[in-house]
Every structure is written in C-alpha cells, then in structure tokens.
Short mmCIF file of C-alpha atoms in Angstrom, two decimals:
data_model
loop_
_atom_site.label_atom_id
_atom_site.label_comp_id
_atom_site.label_asym_id
_atom_site.label_seq_id
_atom_site.Cartn_x
_atom_site.Cartn_y
_atom_site.Cartn_z
CA UNK X 1 109.18 166.79 41.29
CA UNK X 2 106.22 168.84 40.11
CA UNK X 3 102.58 167.85 40.80
CA UNK X 4 101.50 168.16 37.17
CA UNK X 5 101.19 165.02 35.02
CA UNK X 6 100.62 164.81 31.25
CA UNK X 7 96.97 164.39 30.24
CA UNK X 8 95.77 163.31 26.76
CA UNK X 9 93.90 166.04 24.93
CA UNK X 10 90.23 165.48 24.16
CA UNK X 11 89.23 164.52 20.63
CA UNK X 12 86.67 166.62 18.77
CA UNK X 13 83.10 165.36 18.80
CA UNK X 14 81.11 164.89 15.59
CA UNK X 15 80.05 168.51 15.18
CA UNK X 16 83.46 169.90 16.18
CA UNK X 17 85.09 167.59 13.68
CA UNK X 18 82.58 168.65 11.02
CA UNK X 19 83.44 172.33 11.49
CA UNK X 20 87.15 171.74 12.11
CA UNK X 21 86.97 172.90 15.73
CA UNK X 22 88.93 171.75 18.75
CA UNK X 23 87.45 171.30 22.26
CA UNK X 24 88.17 174.51 24.13
CA UNK X 25 88.87 172.60 27.37
CA UNK X 26 92.03 171.38 25.68
CA UNK X 27 93.50 174.80 26.50
CA UNK X 28 93.71 173.85 30.18
CA UNK X 29 94.99 170.38 29.31
CA UNK X 30 97.76 171.80 27.10
CA UNK X 31 98.76 174.35 29.76
CA UNK X 32 98.87 171.50 32.29
CA UNK X 33 101.03 169.46 29.93
CA UNK X 34 103.37 172.42 29.41
CA UNK X 35 103.83 172.66 33.18
CA UNK X 36 104.31 168.87 33.40
CA UNK X 37 107.15 168.91 30.87
CA UNK X 38 109.01 171.84 32.44
CA UNK X 39 111.96 171.02 34.68
CA UNK X 40 111.42 174.38 36.37
CA UNK X 41 108.19 176.36 36.20
CA UNK X 42 110.19 179.56 36.37
CA UNK X 43 111.55 178.79 32.85
CA UNK X 44 108.09 178.92 31.27
CA UNK X 45 107.27 182.17 29.51
CA UNK X 46 103.92 183.91 29.49
CA UNK X 47 104.07 183.96 25.66
CA UNK X 48 103.92 180.16 25.64
CA UNK X 49 100.63 180.24 27.59
CA UNK X 50 99.21 182.97 25.39
CA UNK X 51 100.26 181.04 22.28
CA UNK X 52 98.27 177.98 23.43
CA UNK X 53 95.20 180.13 24.11
CA UNK X 54 95.48 181.93 20.77
CA UNK X 55 95.45 178.56 19.02
CA UNK X 56 91.94 178.03 20.37
CA UNK X 57 90.93 181.66 19.83
CA UNK X 58 90.16 182.33 23.49
CA UNK X 59 91.21 184.98 26.02
CA UNK X 60 92.97 182.88 28.66
CA UNK X 61 92.96 185.76 31.16
CA UNK X 62 89.16 185.96 31.12
CA UNK X 63 88.15 182.32 30.73
CA UNK X 64 88.57 179.13 32.76
CA UNK X 65 88.92 181.09 36.01
CA UNK X 66 88.18 178.12 38.31
CA UNK X 67 90.43 175.77 36.34
CA UNK X 68 93.31 178.25 36.57
CA UNK X 69 92.83 178.58 40.34
CA UNK X 70 92.73 174.80 40.68
CA UNK X 71 96.09 174.53 38.92
CA UNK X 72 97.58 177.06 41.30
CA UNK X 73 96.07 175.22 44.29
CA UNK X 74 97.68 171.99 43.07
CA UNK X 75 101.13 173.57 43.19
CA UNK X 76 100.45 175.11 46.63
CA UNK X 77 99.52 171.69 48.03
CA UNK X 78 102.65 170.19 46.53
CA UNK X 79 104.84 172.93 47.99
CA UNK X 80 103.49 172.75 51.55
CA UNK X 81 103.45 168.95 51.68
CA UNK X 82 106.81 169.09 53.48
CA UNK X 83 105.42 171.74 55.88
CA UNK X 84 107.63 174.49 54.58
CA UNK X 85 107.72 177.14 51.84
CA UNK X 86 111.26 177.85 50.69
CA UNK X 87 112.30 181.02 48.89
CA UNK X 88 112.60 179.12 45.63
CA UNK X 89 109.12 177.63 46.07
CA UNK X 90 107.71 181.07 46.85
CA UNK X 91 109.24 182.34 43.58
CA UNK X 92 107.68 179.45 41.64
CA UNK X 93 104.27 180.24 43.14
CA UNK X 94 104.58 183.88 42.18
CA UNK X 95 105.64 182.94 38.65
CA UNK X 96 102.73 180.52 38.24
CA UNK X 97 100.38 183.22 39.49
CA UNK X 98 101.53 185.45 36.62
CA UNK X 99 101.43 182.65 34.04
CA UNK X 100 97.82 181.86 34.97
CA UNK X 101 96.78 185.54 35.08
CA UNK X 102 95.57 185.24 38.67
CA UNK X 103 95.00 188.24 40.89
CA UNK X 104 96.98 188.62 44.09
CA UNK X 105 93.77 188.53 46.10
CA UNK X 106 92.86 185.18 44.55
CA UNK X 107 96.21 183.53 45.27
CA UNK X 108 96.31 184.87 48.82
CA UNK X 109 92.93 183.28 49.47
CA UNK X 110 94.15 179.93 48.11
CA UNK X 111 97.38 180.12 50.12
CA UNK X 112 95.45 180.94 53.28
CA UNK X 113 93.02 178.05 52.79
CA UNK X 114 95.70 175.50 52.05
CA UNK X 115 98.23 176.49 54.71
CA UNK X 116 95.49 176.57 57.34
CA UNK X 117 94.24 173.19 56.14
CA UNK X 118 97.75 171.74 56.49
CA UNK X 119 98.21 173.32 59.91
CA UNK X 120 94.82 171.92 60.94
CA UNK X 121 95.91 168.40 59.97
CA UNK X 122 98.86 168.66 62.33
CA UNK X 123 96.61 170.10 65.03
CA UNK X 124 94.26 167.14 64.72
CA UNK X 125 97.20 164.76 65.00
CA UNK X 126 98.50 166.51 68.11
CA UNK X 127 95.02 166.52 69.70
CA UNK X 128 94.30 162.82 69.13
CA UNK X 129 95.01 161.99 72.78
CA UNK X 130 93.31 165.19 74.02
CA UNK X 131 96.66 166.42 75.29
CA UNK X 132 99.26 168.79 73.82
CA UNK X 133 102.74 168.37 75.21
CA UNK X 134 105.40 171.04 75.34
CA UNK X 135 107.24 169.39 72.43
CA UNK X 136 104.05 169.32 70.35
CA UNK X 137 103.42 173.00 71.06
CA UNK X 138 106.95 173.84 69.92
CA UNK X 139 106.51 171.84 66.68
CA UNK X 140 103.20 173.56 65.98
CA UNK X 141 104.76 176.97 66.50
CA UNK X 142 107.60 176.14 64.12
CA UNK X 143 105.08 174.87 61.57
CA UNK X 144 103.12 178.10 61.88
CA UNK X 145 106.22 180.09 61.03
CA UNK X 146 107.19 177.79 58.17
CA UNK X 147 103.77 178.10 56.60
CA UNK X 148 103.69 181.85 57.27
CA UNK X 149 100.39 181.65 59.16
CA UNK X 150 99.47 184.69 61.24
CA UNK X 151 99.80 184.03 64.98
CA UNK X 152 96.26 185.19 65.72
CA UNK X 153 94.86 182.87 63.04
CA UNK X 154 96.86 179.94 64.45
CA UNK X 155 95.42 180.62 67.91
CA UNK X 156 91.90 180.66 66.49
CA UNK X 157 92.48 177.35 64.72
CA UNK X 158 93.90 175.79 67.88
CA UNK X 159 91.12 177.11 70.10
CA UNK X 160 88.39 175.90 67.74
CA UNK X 161 89.76 172.37 67.45
CA UNK X 162 90.69 172.08 71.13
CA UNK X 163 87.21 173.14 72.24
CA UNK X 164 85.63 170.76 69.73
CA UNK X 165 87.70 167.88 71.15
CA UNK X 166 86.73 168.74 74.72
CA UNK X 167 83.08 169.13 73.73
CA UNK X 168 83.11 165.70 72.06
CA UNK X 169 84.63 164.12 75.16
CA UNK X 170 81.95 165.67 77.37
CA UNK X 171 79.15 164.61 75.01
CA UNK X 172 80.49 161.04 74.93
CA UNK X 173 80.92 160.99 78.71
CA UNK X 174 77.32 162.02 79.42
CA UNK X 175 75.70 160.18 76.51
CA UNK X 176 74.40 157.70 79.11
CA UNK X 177 73.20 160.60 81.31
CA UNK X 178 75.82 159.71 83.90
CA UNK X 179 79.01 161.52 84.93
CA UNK X 180 81.47 159.43 86.92
CA UNK X 181 84.31 160.86 89.04
CA UNK X 182 86.85 159.41 86.56
CA UNK X 183 85.10 161.08 83.63
CA UNK X 184 84.94 164.38 85.47
CA UNK X 185 88.62 164.14 86.40
CA UNK X 186 89.55 163.41 82.78
CA UNK X 187 87.40 166.33 81.62
CA UNK X 188 89.26 168.72 83.90
CA UNK X 189 92.66 167.33 82.92
CA UNK X 190 91.86 167.73 79.21
CA UNK X 191 90.79 171.32 79.78
CA UNK X 192 93.98 172.04 81.71
CA UNK X 193 96.23 170.44 79.08
CA UNK X 194 94.50 172.26 76.23
CA UNK X 195 94.49 175.52 78.15
CA UNK X 196 90.71 175.80 78.11
CA UNK X 197 88.76 177.38 80.93
CA UNK X 198 85.77 175.18 81.69
CA UNK X 199 82.62 177.27 81.69
CA UNK X 200 79.01 176.13 81.38
CA UNK X 201 75.74 178.01 81.13
CA UNK X 202 73.11 177.46 83.82
CA UNK X 203 71.26 174.72 81.92
CA UNK X 204 74.45 172.78 81.13
CA UNK X 205 75.68 173.13 84.71
CA UNK X 206 72.39 171.79 86.06
CA UNK X 207 72.47 168.88 83.61
CA UNK X 208 76.02 167.94 84.65
CA UNK X 209 75.07 168.11 88.33
CA UNK X 210 72.09 165.84 87.70
CA UNK X 211 74.19 163.32 85.70
CA UNK X 212 76.77 163.35 88.50
CA UNK X 213 74.01 162.62 91.03
CA UNK X 214 72.56 159.84 88.83
CA UNK X 215 75.97 158.12 88.81
CA UNK X 216 76.34 158.47 92.57
CA UNK X 217 72.88 157.00 93.27
CA UNK X 218 73.42 154.10 90.87
CA UNK X 219 76.68 153.31 92.62
CA UNK X 220 75.22 153.37 96.10
CA UNK X 221 76.35 156.84 97.14
CA UNK X 222 72.90 158.12 98.13
CA UNK X 223 72.48 161.78 99.10
CA UNK X 224 71.88 162.39 102.80
CA UNK X 225 69.81 165.31 104.09
CA UNK X 226 69.60 166.79 107.55
CA UNK X 227 66.22 165.77 109.01
CA UNK X 228 63.78 168.33 110.42
CA UNK X 229 61.57 165.70 112.11
CA UNK X 230 62.33 162.86 114.49
CA UNK X 231 63.53 159.60 112.95
CA UNK X 232 64.51 156.24 114.33
CA UNK X 233 68.04 155.97 115.64
CA UNK X 234 70.42 155.46 112.72
CA UNK X 235 67.73 156.19 110.11
CA UNK X 236 69.01 158.20 107.14
CA UNK X 237 67.02 160.77 105.19
CA UNK X 238 67.68 160.68 101.42
CA UNK X 239 64.88 162.77 99.91
CA UNK X 240 62.27 165.34 100.88
CA UNK X 241 59.68 167.29 98.90
CA UNK X 242 56.17 168.75 99.07
CA UNK X 243 53.57 166.31 97.74
CA UNK X 244 49.92 165.30 97.72
CA UNK X 245 48.62 161.94 98.92
CA UNK X 246 46.21 160.59 96.30
CA UNK X 247 44.27 157.32 96.48
CA UNK X 248 42.24 155.28 94.06
CA UNK X 249 38.52 155.26 94.97
CA UNK X 250 35.30 153.78 93.58
CA UNK X 251 32.63 156.47 93.52
CA UNK X 252 28.86 155.85 93.14
CA UNK X 253 27.05 158.65 91.43
CA UNK X 254 23.58 159.81 92.60
CA UNK X 255 20.51 157.82 91.55
CA UNK X 256 18.95 159.08 88.35
CA UNK X 257 15.34 160.28 88.43
CA UNK X 258 13.12 159.91 85.38
CA UNK X 259 9.71 161.30 84.46
CA UNK X 260 7.84 164.58 85.05
CA UNK X 261 8.76 166.77 87.95
CA UNK X 262 5.21 167.59 89.15
CA UNK X 263 4.32 166.99 92.82
CA UNK X 264 0.85 166.08 94.19
CA UNK X 265 -0.09 167.11 97.75
CA UNK X 266 -1.44 164.13 99.65
CA UNK X 267 -1.68 165.68 103.08
CA UNK X 268 -0.15 168.48 105.03
CA UNK X 269 3.62 168.21 104.49
CA UNK X 270 3.32 165.02 102.44
CA UNK X 271 3.74 165.03 98.68
CA UNK X 272 3.66 162.41 95.99
CA UNK X 273 6.32 162.86 93.31
CA UNK X 274 5.00 162.09 89.86
CA UNK X 275 7.61 160.06 88.03
CA UNK X 276 9.79 157.06 88.77
CA UNK X 277 13.13 156.70 90.50
CA UNK X 278 15.83 155.00 88.41
CA UNK X 279 17.05 151.74 89.89
CA UNK X 280 20.56 151.75 88.26
CA UNK X 281 23.48 153.18 90.16
CA UNK X 282 26.57 154.35 88.28
CA UNK X 283 30.03 153.81 89.72
CA UNK X 284 33.43 154.83 88.39
CA UNK X 285 37.06 154.66 89.44
CA UNK X 286 38.63 157.99 90.31
CA UNK X 287 41.72 159.34 92.01
CA UNK X 288 40.99 161.45 95.05
CA UNK X 289 43.43 163.87 96.61
CA UNK X 290 43.15 163.11 100.31
CA UNK X 291 45.84 165.29 101.81
CA UNK X 292 48.62 167.75 101.11
CA UNK X 293 51.94 167.75 102.91
CA UNK X 294 55.59 166.65 102.73
CA UNK X 295 57.09 163.25 101.92
CA UNK X 296 60.34 161.98 103.40
CA UNK X 297 62.21 159.04 101.89
CA UNK X 298 64.57 157.31 104.29
CA UNK X 299 66.53 154.09 104.13
CA UNK X 300 63.63 152.38 105.97
CA UNK X 301 60.36 154.00 104.94
CA UNK X 302 58.36 156.69 103.20
CA UNK X 303 56.86 159.18 105.63
CA UNK X 304 54.00 161.51 104.68
CA UNK X 305 53.45 164.48 106.98
CA UNK X 306 50.06 165.84 105.94
CA UNK X 307 47.79 168.61 107.11
CA UNK X 308 45.14 165.99 108.05
CA UNK X 309 47.47 163.36 109.45
CA UNK X 310 50.65 161.40 109.00
CA UNK X 311 51.26 158.13 107.16
CA UNK X 312 54.12 155.62 106.96
CA UNK X 313 55.01 153.11 104.27
CA UNK X 314 57.78 150.72 105.22
CA UNK X 315 60.04 149.88 102.31
CA UNK X 316 59.64 146.14 102.90
CA UNK X 317 55.89 146.60 102.32
CA UNK X 318 56.39 148.04 98.83
CA UNK X 319 55.91 145.51 96.02
CA UNK X 320 56.73 147.84 93.15
CA UNK X 321 56.38 151.43 92.03
CA UNK X 322 55.82 153.31 88.78
CA UNK X 323 57.21 156.82 88.21
CA UNK X 324 55.30 159.39 86.15
CA UNK X 325 56.06 162.97 85.24
CA UNK X 326 53.78 164.19 88.04
CA UNK X 327 54.56 161.66 90.76
CA UNK X 328 55.04 158.03 91.75
CA UNK X 329 52.47 155.25 92.00
CA UNK X 330 53.30 153.04 94.99
CA UNK X 331 52.00 149.47 95.09
CA UNK X 332 51.89 148.08 98.64
CA UNK X 333 51.60 144.47 99.78
CA UNK X 334 48.63 145.40 102.00
CA UNK X 335 46.30 148.35 102.48
CA UNK X 336 45.58 151.28 100.21
CA UNK X 337 48.21 151.96 97.55
CA UNK X 338 48.77 155.71 97.15
CA UNK X 339 49.90 157.90 94.31
CA UNK X 340 52.40 160.44 95.65
CA UNK X 341 51.84 163.49 93.49
CA UNK X 342 54.73 165.91 92.99
CA UNK X 343 56.55 167.25 89.94
CA UNK X 344 60.04 168.24 91.07
CA UNK X 345 62.83 165.62 91.08
CA UNK X 346 60.58 162.63 90.46
CA UNK X 347 63.56 161.03 88.72
CA UNK X 348 65.81 161.44 91.77
CA UNK X 349 63.16 160.06 94.15
CA UNK X 350 62.57 157.06 91.87
CA UNK X 351 66.27 156.27 91.47
CA UNK X 352 66.85 156.42 95.23
CA UNK X 353 63.78 154.31 95.95
CA UNK X 354 64.82 151.78 93.31
CA UNK X 355 68.29 151.57 94.78
CA UNK X 356 66.88 151.02 98.28
CA UNK X 357 64.34 148.40 97.16
CA UNK X 358 66.08 146.35 94.54
CA UNK X 359 69.85 146.57 95.09
CA UNK X 360 71.44 144.70 97.92
#
C-alpha cells in the first residue's frame, strides 16, 4: 500500500479564470494523484510526468524542487516503516528518483536523514531504562544492516544519545545540589551498561565532590579531621580553616573643634585657644578585626587559636548563626558575639554547624 493519497486539484482564482489559466501547484497535485492511482510505481513512465507538466507549460525538472523532494521523502518513510529496505523497494525508490528528476546526491541525503531518524527512534526506545541489553544490541545491529546505515555513523548516533541520557541522569541527580550513594551507584551502572567512560573536567569533579559532601553532612555523616591541637577526650574535629575574629564595637569619634585657630599667650607655657570646643560627640557602630588565627569546629565547640590569644564558644551557647560569603555571624547567649571572617568553604562550615546545633 503506497503512501500517496488522491488530493483534489485547486480551482482557478478570479484572475486565473479570467485568463483561462490553471494554478501551477496543480502540477504537484496531479503527479501525486498519478502515484496514488498506480498499483506499482515502477509501471509509471517518465512521459506521463512530463505530459502533466507540459499541460501547465512548466519545466518539471527545474521547478518545484522542494515539493519533489518531499514526495520522495514520503515514499522513503513508507518503505522504512517496517525497518527494512527490500530489493523491490530499493527499485521503486530509484524509479521514483528518476520520475521526479532528482539528483543522486539529493536522494542520498534524504535516505541518510530518514534512515538515521528511524534508527534513532529505536535507539531512544532501547535507552528508555538507561540500559542496553545484549538482545537490544543485537536488534540494533540487525536494524543498522537492514537500513544500510554505515557502522561508524551508527556508533556516532549511539554514543550521542547514550551520553545525552547519562548527562540528563546526572543533571537530575544533582539538581538539588546533593549526590547520594544510590545516585552515584546508578550513575556508574548506567555508564557501564552504555559503555561510557565516566570523565569529568576539574570544575565538574569538584562540584560532584561538594554535592557528595553536602549529602553526607545532611545525613549525619560529618567529615572528621585529624587534630593538630589538644582536644577533650572523645571530641571530634569536623572543620578547620584560617579566619579572623571580628567583633561589633561602638566607636566615639574625637570631639569637634569650632572657631579660629589662633592662640593667645597668657603666661610662660600657658596659652588660651581662641574658639570653642564642640560639645557633641559622634558615635557609630563598626566591625573591628581583633585577631587573626585558625578556627576549629568540633562536635562540642568552636575554638579560635589567634595570634593574640585563644577563644572558645561552646555549641550550647550559640543561639543562632548567619552565613555570608565572607564568613559566619555567630549569635551567643552571653558575651560578645563574633563574626568569624573567612571565605573558603563557608558553606561546609555552616552545614556542619547547623547539623550539630539543630539536628538531634
């Protein structure tokens, strides 16, 4: 059963009717209808096509190029719908090529596009579960041969779609900026099944490591570091970094002086300053960097080892904290509340501290 169906010809518009002209697009419609009526395309003669074109006074070989290619594409899609091109179907395609005055280069391009599209549909079906079994690989190989697709092209199509599937899985897995052990296991199993070697650039590798660490912290698996200072027995070190200890201060600026700056000598060594001293003092809130050193976050406290001295903040004395891009603002239940200023791994410090403070 051929893909062509009869189509009514278009009627002339007012001006065409006035000058006894027929719509030229009817040439394509009549050729389509000729193909629709034929029991076998191979029985149609080129003279029949030329006769239709002559009736409209057009050169069919030089006009309607896209429409002619579309007609050929329609037959190609019909032929490969059963995933095979028989010898008889190949002969029909060659005959239609000649009837439509198409160049070999044009038909090869159409055949390549359509067979690869059909092969891609089967690839997508096989890759739905992110696995390709031995049986599926064998069916795909047989399909490649049936559709006469070059082996190298088939490998390119497979590799492109397989990598796209794996990439989508990874993007979905880390869309919450977390990478669980189950997700990582599935990622590796997909890569193995699809015969893809997992490889990430430095930035991607660092991002995956950070998402893996996020998941671990959220699920109570806090990183443990080897301490380089003395801790309480059983105390665990979870984080360490260089930092500054900054505190909020109220500063009074110097008293303003108003008036002329002349001085009058009253006696030896005693002068009278002409002018008046301002009575208003100005104060403002500022952050002052008090010390530079290293902070340690343990399961019991925050320790600051500074060049001017050491400080301790027990976790049960922390009311809340606020992370910023350049450090963490600690609010204590008593005493001065510091801002711990550092820029590297503020997110990790904050997640660990949050886990220690707010999760039982």
